[in-house]
Amino acid sequence: MTTNNQNAVTVTVTGAGGQIGYSLLFRIAKGEVFGDSVVNLRLLETEQGVQAARGVALELADCAFPLLGEVTITTEIDEGVKDANAVFLVGAKPRQKGEERADLLAANGKIFGPQGKAIAEHAAEDVRVIVVGNPANTNAAIVAAHAEGLDPRRVTALTRLDHNRGLAQVADKLGVAVRDLKNMTVWGNHSASQFPDIAELTLNGEKVADKLDEAWVNDEFIPRVAKRGAEIIEVRGRSSAASAASAALDHMRDWVNGTAEGDWVSVALPSDGSYGIPEGLVFSFPCRSVNGEWEIVQGLEISPAQQERIDANIKELQEEKAAVVEAGLL
Ligand code: NAD
Ligand code: LMR
């Protein structure tokens, strides 16, 4: 086993015995996020889930990944986040058919306060946190509120999956490659109200809005992307896992290494007031990673139609926030 050295990172994954964990851990251990750094993994699970995490650790060993360092399996939060440079907060209940993600708040919200506190107390100063467990935005708000002393900008939530879904839908519609599309934006909440916005989207540098029928955008594209999670549950019988893990990797990789030249990605983070979003609300914005920090893309023009969709997300997130305040979680 490798012990900590200068070129090592410590990465925590909660819910390591679950389905997203199973897609995520092997790719992290292979070096997809942290380049040639040795990766020490901390797998945090519940008493019920820890046996599955032990099995994952056996398989990680069997992969003989050259960059894999220590693997720690624990049910103790403080140990789970100790010295972590990156924390993937995945462990939470997934929704079932017919549920909305906000229906999970009662079951999942209470997980994230203690984790936020432990991260502030025991993780590395440069820790980067991504919340995947649903409802991701409001869970991230709970983490940030309990992480006393931690810059709230180090706590984010995953909307990159929605961003990637948007790119895939447009690429399919236009018969082009995803790699030729840039500047997709998802605004707001990782929920059915989210606003996947193609106003700035370009194909090989040219805006695509004119090439797409407005009725298709409003009546097919936006609802399809916003409800894709439910579609996956309907068809697969379980919520998305490999695509969610892949998006979480994209998010952390870009945060650490920077976004591609001329592009931006969608990240949910505590608002600094940009675009009139109330400060502190964990909201998805177009972001670039510059020198290892997320920066919200400024100066985009927002039409009344766009504003209406953004406002619906503000309202929904404020309602979720009020519900967790009432439950004593925030
Ligand atoms: P899963 O049920 O397969 O696995 C969840 C794992 O988390 C289980 O092993 C469970 O024991 C563990 N867990 C529960 N509470 C925990 C805690 N307090 N600490 C550590 N581990 C804990 O679920 P999954 O499919 O991996 O999904 C996990 C979460 O991610 C769900 O809430 C799901 O809705 C969400 N999700 C979010 C996105 C997104 O884009 N934001 C995408 C897909 C799934
Ligand atoms: C998704 O978008 O696939 C996840 O949030 C899972 C879900 O409940 O939809």
XYZ file of C-alpha atoms in Angstrom, residues 67-253:
187
model
C -2.280 4.935 -9.051
C -4.427 3.458 -6.296
C -3.060 4.078 -2.816
C -4.769 3.293 0.498
C -8.410 2.240 0.564
C -10.209 2.895 3.851
C -13.699 1.555 4.485
C -15.619 3.126 7.326
C -19.026 3.935 8.770
C -17.581 6.831 10.824
C -18.140 10.205 9.172
C -15.088 11.904 10.706
C -12.776 9.125 9.569
C -14.537 9.034 6.200
C -13.670 12.631 5.343
C -10.305 12.876 7.117
C -7.780 14.875 5.055
C -10.037 14.612 1.988
C -9.144 16.846 -0.955
C -12.294 15.801 -2.818
C -15.576 14.521 -1.438
C -18.308 12.923 -3.537
C -21.471 12.937 -1.388
C -23.420 10.226 -3.169
C -24.821 8.189 -0.274
C -28.562 8.838 -0.108
C -31.812 7.143 -1.022
C -32.767 7.266 -4.722
C -36.348 8.072 -5.737
C -38.744 5.452 -7.031
C -41.187 5.621 -9.944
C -43.764 8.373 -9.428
C -41.722 10.307 -6.848
C -40.158 13.742 -7.324
C -36.616 14.294 -6.058
C -37.889 16.778 -3.443
C -39.928 13.904 -1.934
C -36.565 12.547 -0.744
C -35.844 15.565 1.457
C -37.373 14.034 4.573
C -35.290 10.849 4.242
C -32.068 12.329 2.857
C -31.841 15.881 4.255
C -30.658 14.698 7.660
C -27.638 12.914 6.161
C -25.962 16.106 4.991
C -25.716 18.353 8.098
C -23.375 15.998 9.998
C -21.354 15.428 6.836
C -20.950 19.200 6.311
C -19.756 19.613 9.897
C -17.289 16.724 9.599
C -15.905 18.062 6.309
C -15.258 21.489 7.856
C -13.520 19.895 10.820
C -11.546 17.047 9.252
C -11.125 17.466 5.497
C -8.154 19.208 3.874
C -8.354 22.999 3.563
C -8.541 22.782 -0.226
C -11.421 20.278 -0.148
C -13.800 20.236 -3.098
C -17.272 18.856 -2.358
C -19.841 17.667 -4.853
C -23.296 16.606 -3.699
C -24.914 13.955 -5.890
C -27.538 12.584 -3.465
C -30.964 14.025 -4.152
C -32.409 16.568 -3.918
C -28.868 17.655 -4.684
C -29.175 21.470 -4.577
C -30.882 21.641 -1.222
C -28.695 18.899 0.261
C -25.690 20.989 -0.801
C -27.237 24.021 0.916
C -27.469 21.916 4.097
C -23.812 20.862 3.759
C -22.651 24.456 3.235
C -24.691 25.716 6.205
C -23.136 23.152 8.558
C -19.573 23.474 7.271
C -18.568 26.304 9.576
C -15.430 28.076 8.431
C -15.414 26.430 4.988
C -15.737 28.746 1.981
C -19.261 27.933 0.682
C -17.842 27.961 -2.860
C -16.108 24.672 -2.050
C -19.553 23.028 -1.851
C -21.321 22.277 -5.135
C -24.130 20.075 -6.441
C -24.336 18.033 -9.616
C -26.215 19.457 -12.595
C -23.581 18.303 -15.086
C -25.721 15.263 -15.834
C -28.521 17.566 -17.011
C -25.954 19.583 -18.983
C -24.663 16.421 -20.681
C -28.209 15.271 -21.384
C -28.913 18.614 -23.039
C -25.835 18.324 -25.246
C -26.765 14.782 -26.251
C -30.326 15.751 -27.191
C -29.237 18.691 -29.353
C -26.453 16.674 -31.006
C -28.988 13.998 -31.871
C -31.501 16.518 -33.217
C -28.943 18.264 -35.437
C -27.086 15.090 -36.389
C -23.792 16.515 -35.127
C -21.127 15.425 -32.650
C -21.419 16.412 -29.006
C -17.771 17.552 -29.115
C -18.654 20.302 -31.611
C -21.233 21.867 -29.255
C -20.253 24.443 -26.654
C -21.830 26.745 -24.070
C -24.882 24.768 -22.983
C -26.388 26.091 -19.761
C -28.608 24.498 -17.155
C -30.075 27.038 -14.757
C -31.555 26.309 -11.367
C -32.569 23.152 -9.615
C -31.793 19.505 -10.431
C -35.531 18.895 -10.693
C -38.276 18.846 -13.301
C -38.330 22.671 -13.143
C -34.718 23.042 -14.275
C -34.049 25.249 -17.279
C -31.780 23.696 -19.921
C -30.992 26.778 -21.982
C -29.670 26.709 -25.549
C -29.606 30.502 -26.050
C -25.780 30.629 -26.052
C -25.158 27.130 -27.401
C -22.815 27.049 -30.395
C -21.986 24.475 -33.065
C -18.405 24.933 -34.266
C -18.590 28.512 -32.999
C -21.984 29.458 -34.526
C -25.078 29.858 -32.352
C -27.558 27.039 -32.887
C -30.756 28.663 -31.558
C -31.741 29.741 -35.102
C -31.302 26.201 -36.401
C -33.696 24.759 -33.832
C -37.440 25.069 -34.028
C -38.751 27.044 -31.028
C -41.627 24.609 -30.533
C -39.156 21.696 -30.405
C -37.045 23.552 -27.840
C -39.959 24.478 -25.575
C -42.218 21.462 -25.948
C -39.752 18.618 -26.450
C -36.173 19.510 -25.582
C -36.668 21.288 -22.251
C -39.160 18.800 -20.755
C -37.191 15.810 -22.118
C -33.972 16.913 -20.430
C -35.730 18.040 -17.252
C -37.564 14.724 -16.943
C -34.815 12.440 -18.223
C -34.165 11.092 -14.732
C -37.769 9.889 -14.528
C -37.500 8.424 -18.044
C -34.442 6.406 -16.998
C -36.261 5.117 -13.903
C -39.256 4.159 -16.056
C -37.207 2.305 -18.651
C -34.367 0.883 -16.536
C -36.362 0.279 -13.370
C -33.668 2.065 -11.314
C -32.300 5.565 -11.366
C -29.375 6.567 -13.540
C -26.009 5.389 -12.272
C -23.241 5.182 -14.897
C -24.261 8.491 -16.492
C -24.520 10.132 -13.054
C -21.076 8.850 -12.081
C -19.652 10.015 -15.405
C -21.096 13.502 -14.933
C -19.749 13.692 -11.366
C -16.302 12.808 -12.750
C -16.630 15.458 -15.472
C -17.561 18.012 -12.794
C -14.628 17.213 -10.476
C -12.114 16.832 -13.337
